[in-house]
XYZ file of C-alpha atoms in Angstrom:
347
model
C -21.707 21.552 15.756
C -21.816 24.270 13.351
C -22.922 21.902 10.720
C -25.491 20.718 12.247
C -26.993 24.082 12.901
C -26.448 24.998 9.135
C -28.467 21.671 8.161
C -31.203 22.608 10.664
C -31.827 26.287 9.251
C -31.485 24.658 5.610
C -34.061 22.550 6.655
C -36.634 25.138 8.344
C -36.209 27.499 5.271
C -37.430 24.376 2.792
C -40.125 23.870 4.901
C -41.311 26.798 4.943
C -41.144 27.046 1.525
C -43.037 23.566 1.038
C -45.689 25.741 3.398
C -46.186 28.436 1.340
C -46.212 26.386 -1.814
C -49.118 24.176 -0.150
C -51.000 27.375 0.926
C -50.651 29.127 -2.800
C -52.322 25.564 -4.096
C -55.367 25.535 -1.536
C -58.220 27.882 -3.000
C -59.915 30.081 -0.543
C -63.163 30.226 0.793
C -66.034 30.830 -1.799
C -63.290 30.725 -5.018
C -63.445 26.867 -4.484
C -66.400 26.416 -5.143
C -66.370 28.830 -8.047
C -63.519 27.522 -9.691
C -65.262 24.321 -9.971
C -67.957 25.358 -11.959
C -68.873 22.939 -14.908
C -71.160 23.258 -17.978
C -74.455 22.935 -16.171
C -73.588 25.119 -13.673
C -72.359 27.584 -16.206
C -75.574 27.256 -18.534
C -77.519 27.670 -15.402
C -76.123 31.207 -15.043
C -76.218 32.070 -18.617
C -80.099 30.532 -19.100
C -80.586 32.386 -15.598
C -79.697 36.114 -16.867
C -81.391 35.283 -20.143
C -84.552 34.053 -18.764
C -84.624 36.894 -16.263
C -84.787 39.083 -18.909
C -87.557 38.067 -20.841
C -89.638 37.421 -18.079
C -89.315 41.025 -16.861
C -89.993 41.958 -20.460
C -92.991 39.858 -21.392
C -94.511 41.207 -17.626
C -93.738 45.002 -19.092
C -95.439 44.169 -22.239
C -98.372 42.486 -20.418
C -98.032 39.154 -22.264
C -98.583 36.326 -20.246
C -95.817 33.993 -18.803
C -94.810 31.884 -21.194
C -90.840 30.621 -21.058
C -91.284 27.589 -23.598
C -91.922 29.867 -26.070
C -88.899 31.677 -26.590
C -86.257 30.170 -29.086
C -83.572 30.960 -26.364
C -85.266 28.708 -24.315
C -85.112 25.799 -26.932
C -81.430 26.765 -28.681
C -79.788 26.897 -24.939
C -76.625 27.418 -26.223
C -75.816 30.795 -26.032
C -72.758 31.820 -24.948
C -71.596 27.959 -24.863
C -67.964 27.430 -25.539
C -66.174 23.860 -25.775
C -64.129 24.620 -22.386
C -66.909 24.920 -20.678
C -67.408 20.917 -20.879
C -70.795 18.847 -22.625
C -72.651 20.813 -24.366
C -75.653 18.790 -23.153
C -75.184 19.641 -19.731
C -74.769 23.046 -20.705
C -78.198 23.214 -22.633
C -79.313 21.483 -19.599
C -78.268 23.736 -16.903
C -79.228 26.926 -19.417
C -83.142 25.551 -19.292
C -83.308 25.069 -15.400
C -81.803 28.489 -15.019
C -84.004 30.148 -17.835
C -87.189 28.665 -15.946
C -86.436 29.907 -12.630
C -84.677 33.000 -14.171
C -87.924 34.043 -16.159
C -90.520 33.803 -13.214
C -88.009 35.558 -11.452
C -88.101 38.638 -13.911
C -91.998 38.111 -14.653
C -92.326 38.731 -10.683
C -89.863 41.417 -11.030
C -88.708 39.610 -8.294
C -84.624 40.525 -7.286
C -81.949 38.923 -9.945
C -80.482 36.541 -8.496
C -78.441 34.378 -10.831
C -75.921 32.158 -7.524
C -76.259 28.421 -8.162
C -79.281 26.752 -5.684
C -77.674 25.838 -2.315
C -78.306 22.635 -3.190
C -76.586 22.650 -6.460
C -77.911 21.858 -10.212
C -78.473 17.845 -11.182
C -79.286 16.675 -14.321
C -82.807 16.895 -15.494
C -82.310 16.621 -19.279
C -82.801 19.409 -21.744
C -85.502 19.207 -24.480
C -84.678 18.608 -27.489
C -84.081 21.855 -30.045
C -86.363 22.913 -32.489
C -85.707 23.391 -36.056
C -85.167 27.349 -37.042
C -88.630 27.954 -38.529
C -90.302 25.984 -35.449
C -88.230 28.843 -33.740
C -89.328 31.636 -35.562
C -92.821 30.537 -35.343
C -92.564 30.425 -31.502
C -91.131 33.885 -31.598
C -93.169 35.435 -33.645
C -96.118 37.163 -31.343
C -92.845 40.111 -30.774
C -93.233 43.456 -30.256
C -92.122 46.654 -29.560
C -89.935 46.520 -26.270
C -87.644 44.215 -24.749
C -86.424 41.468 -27.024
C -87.873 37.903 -25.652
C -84.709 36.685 -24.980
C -83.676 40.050 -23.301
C -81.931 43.583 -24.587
C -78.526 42.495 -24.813
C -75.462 42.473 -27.092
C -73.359 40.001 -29.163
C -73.167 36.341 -28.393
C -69.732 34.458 -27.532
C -71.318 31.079 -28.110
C -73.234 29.389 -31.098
C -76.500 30.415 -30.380
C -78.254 31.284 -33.768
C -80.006 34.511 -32.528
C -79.392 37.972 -33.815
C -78.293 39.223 -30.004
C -79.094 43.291 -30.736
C -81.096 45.092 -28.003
C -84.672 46.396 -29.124
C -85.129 49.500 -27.835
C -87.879 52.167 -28.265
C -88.518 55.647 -28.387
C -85.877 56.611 -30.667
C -82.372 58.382 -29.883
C -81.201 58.340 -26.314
C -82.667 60.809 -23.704
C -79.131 61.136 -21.915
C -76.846 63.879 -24.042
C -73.742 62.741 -24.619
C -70.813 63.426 -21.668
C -73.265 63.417 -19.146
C -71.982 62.123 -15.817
C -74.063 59.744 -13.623
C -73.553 58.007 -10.309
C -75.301 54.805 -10.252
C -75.780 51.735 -8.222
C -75.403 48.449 -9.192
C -78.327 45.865 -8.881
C -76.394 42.756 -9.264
C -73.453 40.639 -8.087
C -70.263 40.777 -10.919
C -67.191 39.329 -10.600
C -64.499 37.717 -12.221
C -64.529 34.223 -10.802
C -68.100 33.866 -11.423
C -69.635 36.121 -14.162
C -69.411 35.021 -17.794
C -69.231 37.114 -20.831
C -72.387 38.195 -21.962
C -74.199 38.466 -18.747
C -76.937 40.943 -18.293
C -76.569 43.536 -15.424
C -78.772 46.825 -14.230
C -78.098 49.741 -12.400
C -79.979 52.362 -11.058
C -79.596 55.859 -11.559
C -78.666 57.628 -8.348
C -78.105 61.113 -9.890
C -77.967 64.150 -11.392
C -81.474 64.420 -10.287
C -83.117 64.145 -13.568
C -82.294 61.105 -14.034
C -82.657 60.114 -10.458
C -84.724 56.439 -10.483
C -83.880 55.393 -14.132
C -82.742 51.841 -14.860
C -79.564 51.898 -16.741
C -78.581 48.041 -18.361
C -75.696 46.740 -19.941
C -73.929 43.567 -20.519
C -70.362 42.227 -19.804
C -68.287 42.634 -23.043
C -65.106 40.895 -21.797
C -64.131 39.157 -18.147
C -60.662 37.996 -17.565
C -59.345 36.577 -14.422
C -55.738 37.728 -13.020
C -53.091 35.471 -13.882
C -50.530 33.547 -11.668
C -47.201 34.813 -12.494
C -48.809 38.320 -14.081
C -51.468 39.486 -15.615
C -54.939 41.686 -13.857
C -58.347 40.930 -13.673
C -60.638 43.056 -16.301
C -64.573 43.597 -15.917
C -65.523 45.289 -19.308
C -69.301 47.100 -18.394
C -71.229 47.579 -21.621
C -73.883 50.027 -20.838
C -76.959 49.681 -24.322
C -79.915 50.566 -22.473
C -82.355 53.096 -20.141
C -85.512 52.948 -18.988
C -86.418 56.313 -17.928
C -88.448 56.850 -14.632
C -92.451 55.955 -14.885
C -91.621 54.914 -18.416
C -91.998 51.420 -19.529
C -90.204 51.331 -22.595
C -86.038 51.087 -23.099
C -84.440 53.778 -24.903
C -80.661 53.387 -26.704
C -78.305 54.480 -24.014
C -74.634 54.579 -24.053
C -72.120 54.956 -21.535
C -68.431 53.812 -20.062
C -67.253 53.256 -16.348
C -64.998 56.585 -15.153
C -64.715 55.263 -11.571
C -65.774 52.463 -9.136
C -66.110 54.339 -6.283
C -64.212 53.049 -3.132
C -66.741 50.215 -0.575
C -65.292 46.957 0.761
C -62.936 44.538 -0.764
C -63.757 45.281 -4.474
C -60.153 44.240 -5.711
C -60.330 47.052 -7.799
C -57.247 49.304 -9.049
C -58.153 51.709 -11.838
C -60.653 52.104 -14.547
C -58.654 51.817 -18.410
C -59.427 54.927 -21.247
C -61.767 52.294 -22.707
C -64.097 52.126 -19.398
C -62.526 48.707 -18.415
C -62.449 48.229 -14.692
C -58.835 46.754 -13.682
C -57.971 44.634 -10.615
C -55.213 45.751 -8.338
C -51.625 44.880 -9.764
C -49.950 42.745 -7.107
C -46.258 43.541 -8.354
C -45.563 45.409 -5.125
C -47.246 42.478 -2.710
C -44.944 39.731 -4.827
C -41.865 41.819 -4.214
C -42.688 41.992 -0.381
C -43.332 38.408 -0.527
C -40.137 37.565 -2.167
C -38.312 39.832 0.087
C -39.459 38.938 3.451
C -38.785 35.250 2.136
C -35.156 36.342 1.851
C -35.012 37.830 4.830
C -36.420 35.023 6.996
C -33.596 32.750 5.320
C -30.866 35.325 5.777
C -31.937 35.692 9.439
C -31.521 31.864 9.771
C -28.716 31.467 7.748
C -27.213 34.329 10.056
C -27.546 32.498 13.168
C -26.567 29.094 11.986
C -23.303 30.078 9.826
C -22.930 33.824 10.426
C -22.223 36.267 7.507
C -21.910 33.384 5.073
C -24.504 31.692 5.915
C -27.121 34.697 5.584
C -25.986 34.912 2.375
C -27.726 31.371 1.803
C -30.343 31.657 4.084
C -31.181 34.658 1.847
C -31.150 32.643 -1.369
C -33.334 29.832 -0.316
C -35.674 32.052 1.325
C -35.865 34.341 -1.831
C -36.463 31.350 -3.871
C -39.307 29.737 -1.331
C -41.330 33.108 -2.147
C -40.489 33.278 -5.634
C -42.087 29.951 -5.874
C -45.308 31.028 -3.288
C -45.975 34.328 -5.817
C -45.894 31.832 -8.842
C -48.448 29.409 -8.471
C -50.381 32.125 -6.689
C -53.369 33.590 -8.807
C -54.258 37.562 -8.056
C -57.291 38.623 -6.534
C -60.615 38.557 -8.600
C -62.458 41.839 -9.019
C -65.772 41.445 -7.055
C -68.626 44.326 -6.805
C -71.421 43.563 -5.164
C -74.967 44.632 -5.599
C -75.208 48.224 -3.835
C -71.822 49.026 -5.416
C -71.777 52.798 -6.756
C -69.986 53.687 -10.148
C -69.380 56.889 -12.051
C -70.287 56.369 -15.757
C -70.228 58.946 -18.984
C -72.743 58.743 -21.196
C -70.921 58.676 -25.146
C -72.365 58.817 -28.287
C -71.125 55.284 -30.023
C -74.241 54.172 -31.804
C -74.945 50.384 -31.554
């Protein structure tokens, strides 16, 4: 009889493992569909920010709306690795996005770079131009923001120069100034890319109350299974001072996120690098309360040795649930407040 019940709580404990294993594989909510991003999808979001961009810039400058212009528009690669699948798709996705991106900022409408509800299909991307068809397209530029947006270097193999274009000399912010601001777009670590635009708006000291700050993401990196946190590296290159139409150099590096919702976030690194939350402590409570399901079990079907098994299978059963588990993403939503310091790097 006692056999039986030791076979019984063997057999609970492993399936309760086989549970928790299941549960670790199953993404979710919206990380599914996130994680299943492809090449047009991804070239979307790039082509998206980009377009975005130059729309808002070309409406600043009073040009008129003109998208097929812009060598960005006809390279579509930026920012295009190899892992990210065809690069076809991805010039394909990068021109849908850039389209609907660029009205967007010529509107000055709100950025808005999610994937349609109804997803992106194949259209097929024009062909590329050669590099002095390019240069020809680009050449009405001005003063301002770039055509292809302010931004800085590219991760892809996109042929353009990537360095903002700013105006109006030095920056107006002295260096080690403090300023809250508020975020104008969505960034995470599941879904933004390396390279993506992002504004902010100036909340205070007063004096600066209403400015634009804008930046780009230097570096994103997703938390790993068995280790490893999630990273959102905010490179501020850019203000646009209130009533003023022009972008002036700006500098700056994240201090703090300031506490609102779910943000995943733990700390902000010397270097201005906004960390996810470790989840050492979580594991170990996993990993415990595994063991102590087992040993509970183990107690009651074969008493004092018996725990000590229960203990050991149960351990192992969350071991094996914290190490195909990934940590949580970093996710700050438009709205969220920061704390940033203005430096003097020059660019």
């Amino acid at each position: 009889m006692k056999t039986h019940r030791q076979f019984a709580a063997i057999a609970l404990v492993l399936s309760l493992a086989a549970l928790a294993l299941a549960s670790a594989r199953t993404p979710v909510g919206v990380n599914a569909s996130a994680q299943q991003y492809g090449a047009l999808e991804r070239g979307y979001r790039t082509g998206y920010s980009d377009g975005y961009q130059s729309g808002w810039g070309d409406q600043l400058r009073g040009a008129p709306a003109d998208f097929r212009g812009k060598q960005d528009y006809h390279s579509a690669d930026r920012a295009y690795i190899a892992a990210y699948g065809s690069l076809e798709d991805y010039r394909d996705g990068y021109q849908q996005g850039y389209e609907v991106g660029y009205d967007a900022g010529y509107r000055r409408a709100g950025f808005d770079s999610n994937i349609p509800p109804g997803g992106v299909s194949r259209r097929g991307a024009t062909p590329r131009e050669s590099s002095d068809a390019g240069e020809s397209s680009s050449s009405g530029r001005t003063g301002g923001v770039s055509d292809s947006g302010p931004r800085g270097g590219s991760t892809g193999a996109s042929n353009n120069t990537g360095a903002s274009r700013n105006v109006g000399g030095p920056s107006p912010v002295p260096s080690n100034t403090e300023l809250l601001v508020q975020l104008q777009n969505r960034l995470s670590t599941d879904v933004s890319q390396r390279g993506d635009r992002f504004t902010a708006q100036v909340v205070e000291p007063q004096g600066l109350a209403g400015a634009i700050v804008g930046g780009r993401l230097a570096d994103v990196r997703r938390p790993g299974k068995a280790n490893g946190r999630a990273l959102l590296q905010l490179d501020f290159d850019q203000i646009q001072m209130p009533g003023a139409s022009d972008w002036q150099a700006f500098s700056a590096q994240v201090v703090e996120v300031l506490p609102s919702g779910e943000t995943n976030v733990g700390d902000v690194d010397p270097e201005g690098g906004v960390r996810g939350r470790s989840n050492t402590k979580d594991d170990v409570a996993k990993v415990g309360a595994g063991a102590g399901i087992g040993a509970i079990i183990g107690g009651i079907a074969g008493g004092g040795k018996g725990a000590v098994i229960g203990a050991i299978i149960g351990g192992g059963a969350g071991t094996a649930g914290v190490m195909t588990q990934r940590g949580k993403d970093i996710r700050l939503e438009p709205g969220q407040q920061l704390r940033i310091r203005s430096t003097s790097r020059e660019r």
